[in-house]
CSV table of C-alpha atoms and ligand atoms in Angstrom, one decimal:
chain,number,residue,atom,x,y,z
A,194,UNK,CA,97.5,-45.9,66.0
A,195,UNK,CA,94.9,-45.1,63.0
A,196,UNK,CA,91.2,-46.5,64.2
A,197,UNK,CA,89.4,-45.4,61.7
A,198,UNK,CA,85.3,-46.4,62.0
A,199,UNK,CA,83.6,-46.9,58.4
A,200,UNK,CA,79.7,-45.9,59.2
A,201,UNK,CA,76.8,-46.0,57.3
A,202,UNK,CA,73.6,-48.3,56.8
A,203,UNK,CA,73.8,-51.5,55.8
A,204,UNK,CA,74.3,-51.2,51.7
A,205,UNK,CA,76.3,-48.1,52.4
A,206,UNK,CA,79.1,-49.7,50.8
A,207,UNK,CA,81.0,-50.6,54.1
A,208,UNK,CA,82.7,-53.8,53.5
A,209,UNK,CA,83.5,-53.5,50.1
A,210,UNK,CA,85.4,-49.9,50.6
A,211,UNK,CA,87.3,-51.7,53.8
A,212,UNK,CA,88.4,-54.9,51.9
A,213,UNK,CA,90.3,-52.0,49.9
A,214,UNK,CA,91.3,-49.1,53.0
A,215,UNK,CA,92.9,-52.2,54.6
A,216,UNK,CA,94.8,-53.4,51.4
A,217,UNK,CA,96.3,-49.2,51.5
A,218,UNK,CA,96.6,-49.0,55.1
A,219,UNK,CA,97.4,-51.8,56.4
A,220,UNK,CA,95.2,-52.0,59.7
A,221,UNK,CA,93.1,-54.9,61.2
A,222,UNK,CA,89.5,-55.0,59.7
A,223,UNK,CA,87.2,-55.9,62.3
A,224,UNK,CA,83.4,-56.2,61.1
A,225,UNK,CA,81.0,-57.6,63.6
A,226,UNK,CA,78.8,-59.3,60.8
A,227,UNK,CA,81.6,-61.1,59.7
A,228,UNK,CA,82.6,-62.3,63.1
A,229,UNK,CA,78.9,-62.8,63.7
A,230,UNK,CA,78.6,-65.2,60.5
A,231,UNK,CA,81.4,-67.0,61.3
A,232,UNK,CA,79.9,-68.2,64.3
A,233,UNK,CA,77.2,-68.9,62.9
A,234,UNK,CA,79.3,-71.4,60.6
A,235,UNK,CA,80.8,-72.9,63.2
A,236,UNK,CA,77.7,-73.4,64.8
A,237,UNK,CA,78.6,-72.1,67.9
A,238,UNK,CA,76.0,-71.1,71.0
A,239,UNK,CA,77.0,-67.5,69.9
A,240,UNK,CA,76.5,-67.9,66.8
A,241,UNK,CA,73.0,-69.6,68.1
A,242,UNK,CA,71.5,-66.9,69.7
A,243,UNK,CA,73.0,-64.2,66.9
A,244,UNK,CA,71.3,-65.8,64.3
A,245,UNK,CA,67.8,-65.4,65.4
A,246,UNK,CA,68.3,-61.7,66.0
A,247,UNK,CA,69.9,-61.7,62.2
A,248,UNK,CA,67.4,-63.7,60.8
A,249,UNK,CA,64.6,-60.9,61.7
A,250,UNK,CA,66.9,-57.9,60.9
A,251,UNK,CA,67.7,-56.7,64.4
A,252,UNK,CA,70.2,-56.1,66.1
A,253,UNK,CA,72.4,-58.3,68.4
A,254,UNK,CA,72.4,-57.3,72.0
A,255,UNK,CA,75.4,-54.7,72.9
A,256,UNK,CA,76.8,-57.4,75.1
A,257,UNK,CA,77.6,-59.6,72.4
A,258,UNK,CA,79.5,-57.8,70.0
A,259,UNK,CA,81.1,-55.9,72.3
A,260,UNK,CA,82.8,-59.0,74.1
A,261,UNK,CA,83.7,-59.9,70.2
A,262,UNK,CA,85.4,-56.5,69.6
A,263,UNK,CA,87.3,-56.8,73.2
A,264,UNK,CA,88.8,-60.0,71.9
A,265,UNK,CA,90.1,-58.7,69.0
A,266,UNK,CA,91.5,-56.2,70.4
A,267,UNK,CA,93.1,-57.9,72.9
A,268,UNK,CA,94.4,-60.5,70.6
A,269,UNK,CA,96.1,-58.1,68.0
A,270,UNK,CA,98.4,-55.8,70.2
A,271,UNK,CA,100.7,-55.0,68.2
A,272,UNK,CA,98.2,-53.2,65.2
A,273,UNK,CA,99.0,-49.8,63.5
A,274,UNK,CA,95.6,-49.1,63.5
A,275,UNK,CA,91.9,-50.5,63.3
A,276,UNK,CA,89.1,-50.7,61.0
A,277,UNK,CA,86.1,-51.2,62.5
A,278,UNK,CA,83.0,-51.6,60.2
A,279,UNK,CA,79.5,-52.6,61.0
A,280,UNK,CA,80.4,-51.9,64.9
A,281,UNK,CA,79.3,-49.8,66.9
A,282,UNK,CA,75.2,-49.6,65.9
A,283,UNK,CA,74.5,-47.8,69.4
A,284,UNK,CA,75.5,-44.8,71.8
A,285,UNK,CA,76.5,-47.9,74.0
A,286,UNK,CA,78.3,-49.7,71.9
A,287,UNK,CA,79.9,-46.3,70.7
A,288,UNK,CA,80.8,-45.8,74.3
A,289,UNK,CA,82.1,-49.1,75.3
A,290,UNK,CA,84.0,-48.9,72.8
A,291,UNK,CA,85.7,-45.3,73.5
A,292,UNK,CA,86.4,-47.2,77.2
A,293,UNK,CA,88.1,-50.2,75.4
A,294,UNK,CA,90.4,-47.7,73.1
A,295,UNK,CA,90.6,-45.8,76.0
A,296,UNK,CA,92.7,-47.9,78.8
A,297,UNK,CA,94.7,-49.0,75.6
A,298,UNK,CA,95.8,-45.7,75.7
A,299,UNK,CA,93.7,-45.0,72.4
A,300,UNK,CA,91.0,-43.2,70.8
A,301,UNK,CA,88.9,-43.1,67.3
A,302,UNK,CA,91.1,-41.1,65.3
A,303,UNK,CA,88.0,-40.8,62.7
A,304,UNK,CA,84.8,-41.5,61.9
A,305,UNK,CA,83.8,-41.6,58.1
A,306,UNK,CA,80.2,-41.6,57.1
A,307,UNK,CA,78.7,-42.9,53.9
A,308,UNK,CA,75.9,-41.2,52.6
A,309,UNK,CA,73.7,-42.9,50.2
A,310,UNK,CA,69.6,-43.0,49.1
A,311,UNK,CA,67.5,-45.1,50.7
A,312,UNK,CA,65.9,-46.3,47.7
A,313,UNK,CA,69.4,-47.0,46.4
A,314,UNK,CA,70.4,-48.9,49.7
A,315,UNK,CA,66.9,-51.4,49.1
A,316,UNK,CA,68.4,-51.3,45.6
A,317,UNK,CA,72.1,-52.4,46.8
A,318,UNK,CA,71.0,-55.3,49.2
A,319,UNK,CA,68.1,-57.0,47.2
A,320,UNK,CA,71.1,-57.0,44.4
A,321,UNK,CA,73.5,-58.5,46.6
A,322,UNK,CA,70.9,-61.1,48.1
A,323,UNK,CA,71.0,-62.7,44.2
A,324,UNK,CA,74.8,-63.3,44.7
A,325,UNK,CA,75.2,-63.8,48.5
A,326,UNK,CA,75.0,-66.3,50.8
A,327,UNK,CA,73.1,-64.1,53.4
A,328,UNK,CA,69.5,-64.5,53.8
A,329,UNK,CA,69.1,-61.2,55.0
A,330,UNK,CA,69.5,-59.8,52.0
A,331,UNK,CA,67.1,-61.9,50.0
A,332,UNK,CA,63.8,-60.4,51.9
A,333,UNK,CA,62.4,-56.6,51.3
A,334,UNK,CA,61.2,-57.0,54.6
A,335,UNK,CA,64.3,-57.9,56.5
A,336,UNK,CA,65.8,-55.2,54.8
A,337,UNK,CA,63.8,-52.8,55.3
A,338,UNK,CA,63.6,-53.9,59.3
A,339,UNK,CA,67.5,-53.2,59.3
A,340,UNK,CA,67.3,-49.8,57.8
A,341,UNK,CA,65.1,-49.2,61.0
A,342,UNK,CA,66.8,-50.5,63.5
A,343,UNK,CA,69.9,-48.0,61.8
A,344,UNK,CA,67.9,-44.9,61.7
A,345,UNK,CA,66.5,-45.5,65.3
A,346,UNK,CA,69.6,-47.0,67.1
A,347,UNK,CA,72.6,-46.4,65.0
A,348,UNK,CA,72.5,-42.6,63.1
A,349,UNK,CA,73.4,-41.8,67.2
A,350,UNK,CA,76.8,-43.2,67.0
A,351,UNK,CA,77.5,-40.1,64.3
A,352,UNK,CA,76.0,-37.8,66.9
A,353,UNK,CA,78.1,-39.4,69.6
A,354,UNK,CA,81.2,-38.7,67.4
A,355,UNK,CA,80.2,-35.7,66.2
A,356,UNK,CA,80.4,-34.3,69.6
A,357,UNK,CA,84.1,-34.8,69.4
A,358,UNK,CA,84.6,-33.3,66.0
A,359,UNK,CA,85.4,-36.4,64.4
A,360,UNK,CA,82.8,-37.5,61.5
A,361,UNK,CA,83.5,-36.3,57.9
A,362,UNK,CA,80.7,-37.4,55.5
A,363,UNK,CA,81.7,-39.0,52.6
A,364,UNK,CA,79.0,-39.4,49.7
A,365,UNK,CA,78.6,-43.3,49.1
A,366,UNK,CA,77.1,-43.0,45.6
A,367,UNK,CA,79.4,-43.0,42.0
A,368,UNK,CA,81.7,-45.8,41.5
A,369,UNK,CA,84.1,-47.9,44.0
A,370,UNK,CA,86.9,-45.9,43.0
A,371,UNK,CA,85.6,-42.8,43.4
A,372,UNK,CA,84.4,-43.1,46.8
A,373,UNK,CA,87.4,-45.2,47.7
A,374,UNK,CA,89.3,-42.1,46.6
A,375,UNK,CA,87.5,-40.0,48.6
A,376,UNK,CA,87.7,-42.1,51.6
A,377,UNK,CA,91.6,-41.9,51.0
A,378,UNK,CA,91.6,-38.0,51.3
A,379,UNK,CA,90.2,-37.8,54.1
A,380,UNK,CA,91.9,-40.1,56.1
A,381,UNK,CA,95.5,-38.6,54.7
A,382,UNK,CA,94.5,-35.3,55.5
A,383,UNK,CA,94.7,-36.8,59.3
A,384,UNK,CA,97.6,-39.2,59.4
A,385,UNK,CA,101.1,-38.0,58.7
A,386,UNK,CA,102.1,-38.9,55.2
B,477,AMP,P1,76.3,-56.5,58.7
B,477,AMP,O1,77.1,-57.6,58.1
B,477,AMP,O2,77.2,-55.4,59.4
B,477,AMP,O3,75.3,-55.9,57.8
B,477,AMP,O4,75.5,-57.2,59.9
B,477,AMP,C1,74.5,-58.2,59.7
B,477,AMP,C2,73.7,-58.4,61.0
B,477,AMP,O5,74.5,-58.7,62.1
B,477,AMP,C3,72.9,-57.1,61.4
B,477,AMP,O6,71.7,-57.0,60.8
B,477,AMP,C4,72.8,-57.4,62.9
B,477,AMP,O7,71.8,-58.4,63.2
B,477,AMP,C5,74.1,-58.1,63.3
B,477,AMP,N1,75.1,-57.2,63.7
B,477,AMP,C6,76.3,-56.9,63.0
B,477,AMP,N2,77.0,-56.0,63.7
B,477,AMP,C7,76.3,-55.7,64.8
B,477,AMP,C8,76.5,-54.7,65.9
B,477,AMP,N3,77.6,-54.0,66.0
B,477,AMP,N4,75.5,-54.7,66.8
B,477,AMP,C9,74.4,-55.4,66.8
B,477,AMP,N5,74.2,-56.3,65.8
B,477,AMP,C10,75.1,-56.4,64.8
């Protein structure tokens, strides 16, 4: 199995480089906002209590996403490999997480870190809150709220990871394809071809 986790603050490019490693590699994309906002569609208590945290740019409590990611995994045994973007965002989630893999007899095979500006992440997101359905994008504040919360809760995961040997940094600014190619050598230069 292939569990690759795509990190990087929100704007980093995340979901748009998975919708495409998933197309090449075939392996389950698991993104905790996107189970998060479907709940929140189908108005779920979950869903419920998610959206307030959302709605202020914070994060979710560990509990929560972590039950999500444990039912995803449970419910697709028979996966070549995982995706997991947007999850985990703390040393706790990072570590239940490793625990899950771990009595599937698994393990991250590789972390991959996008690297981009922070002006050009504010940039990114106000952009994207013209198109977008999600009001987190739409308000400077929010946004600038969830670039916090990453610098002070998430940039730990990498450290976590890093302890292991397993973070390559991959710079998140140029075009799609380029950083999608980049992406790609990376991971090849781990998996047998
Ligand atoms: P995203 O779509 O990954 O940008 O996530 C949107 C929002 O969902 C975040 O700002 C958080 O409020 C919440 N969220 C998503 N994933 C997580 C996670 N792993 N831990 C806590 N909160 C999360």
């Amino acid at each position: 199995m292939f569990n690759l986790i795509l990190f990087g603050p929100p704007g980093s490019g995340k979901g748009t480089q998975s919708e495409k490693l998933i197309e090449k590699f075939g392996w389950i994309h698991l993104s905790t906002g996107d189970l998060l906002r479907k709940e929140i569609a189908n108005k779920t208590q979950l869903g419920l209590e998610a959206k307030a945290f959302m709605d202020k740019g914070q994060l979710v409590p560990d509990e929560v996403v972590i039950g999500m990611i444990g039912a995803a995994l449970d419910a697709n045994p028979a996966a070549r490999g995982f995706l997991f973007d947007g999850f985990p965002r703390t040393t706790a989630q990072a570590e239940a997480l490793d625990a899950l893999l771990s009595s599937k007899t698994s393990e991250i095979t590789l972390v991959l870190a996008l690297e981009v500006s922070e002006e050009e992440l504010v940039a990114r997101l106000l952009n994207r809150g013209k198109t977008s359905s999600r009001s987190d994008d739409r308000d400077e504040n929010v946004i600038r709220k969830r670039l916090l919360e990453y610098e002070e809760k998430t940039a730990a995961v990498a450290h976590h990871y890093a302890k292991f040997d397993k973070v390559a940094k991959v710079k998140g600014e140029g075009s799609i394809e380029e950083i999608f190619q980049l992406l790609r050598k990376q991971i090849e230069a781990r998996q047998p071809a």
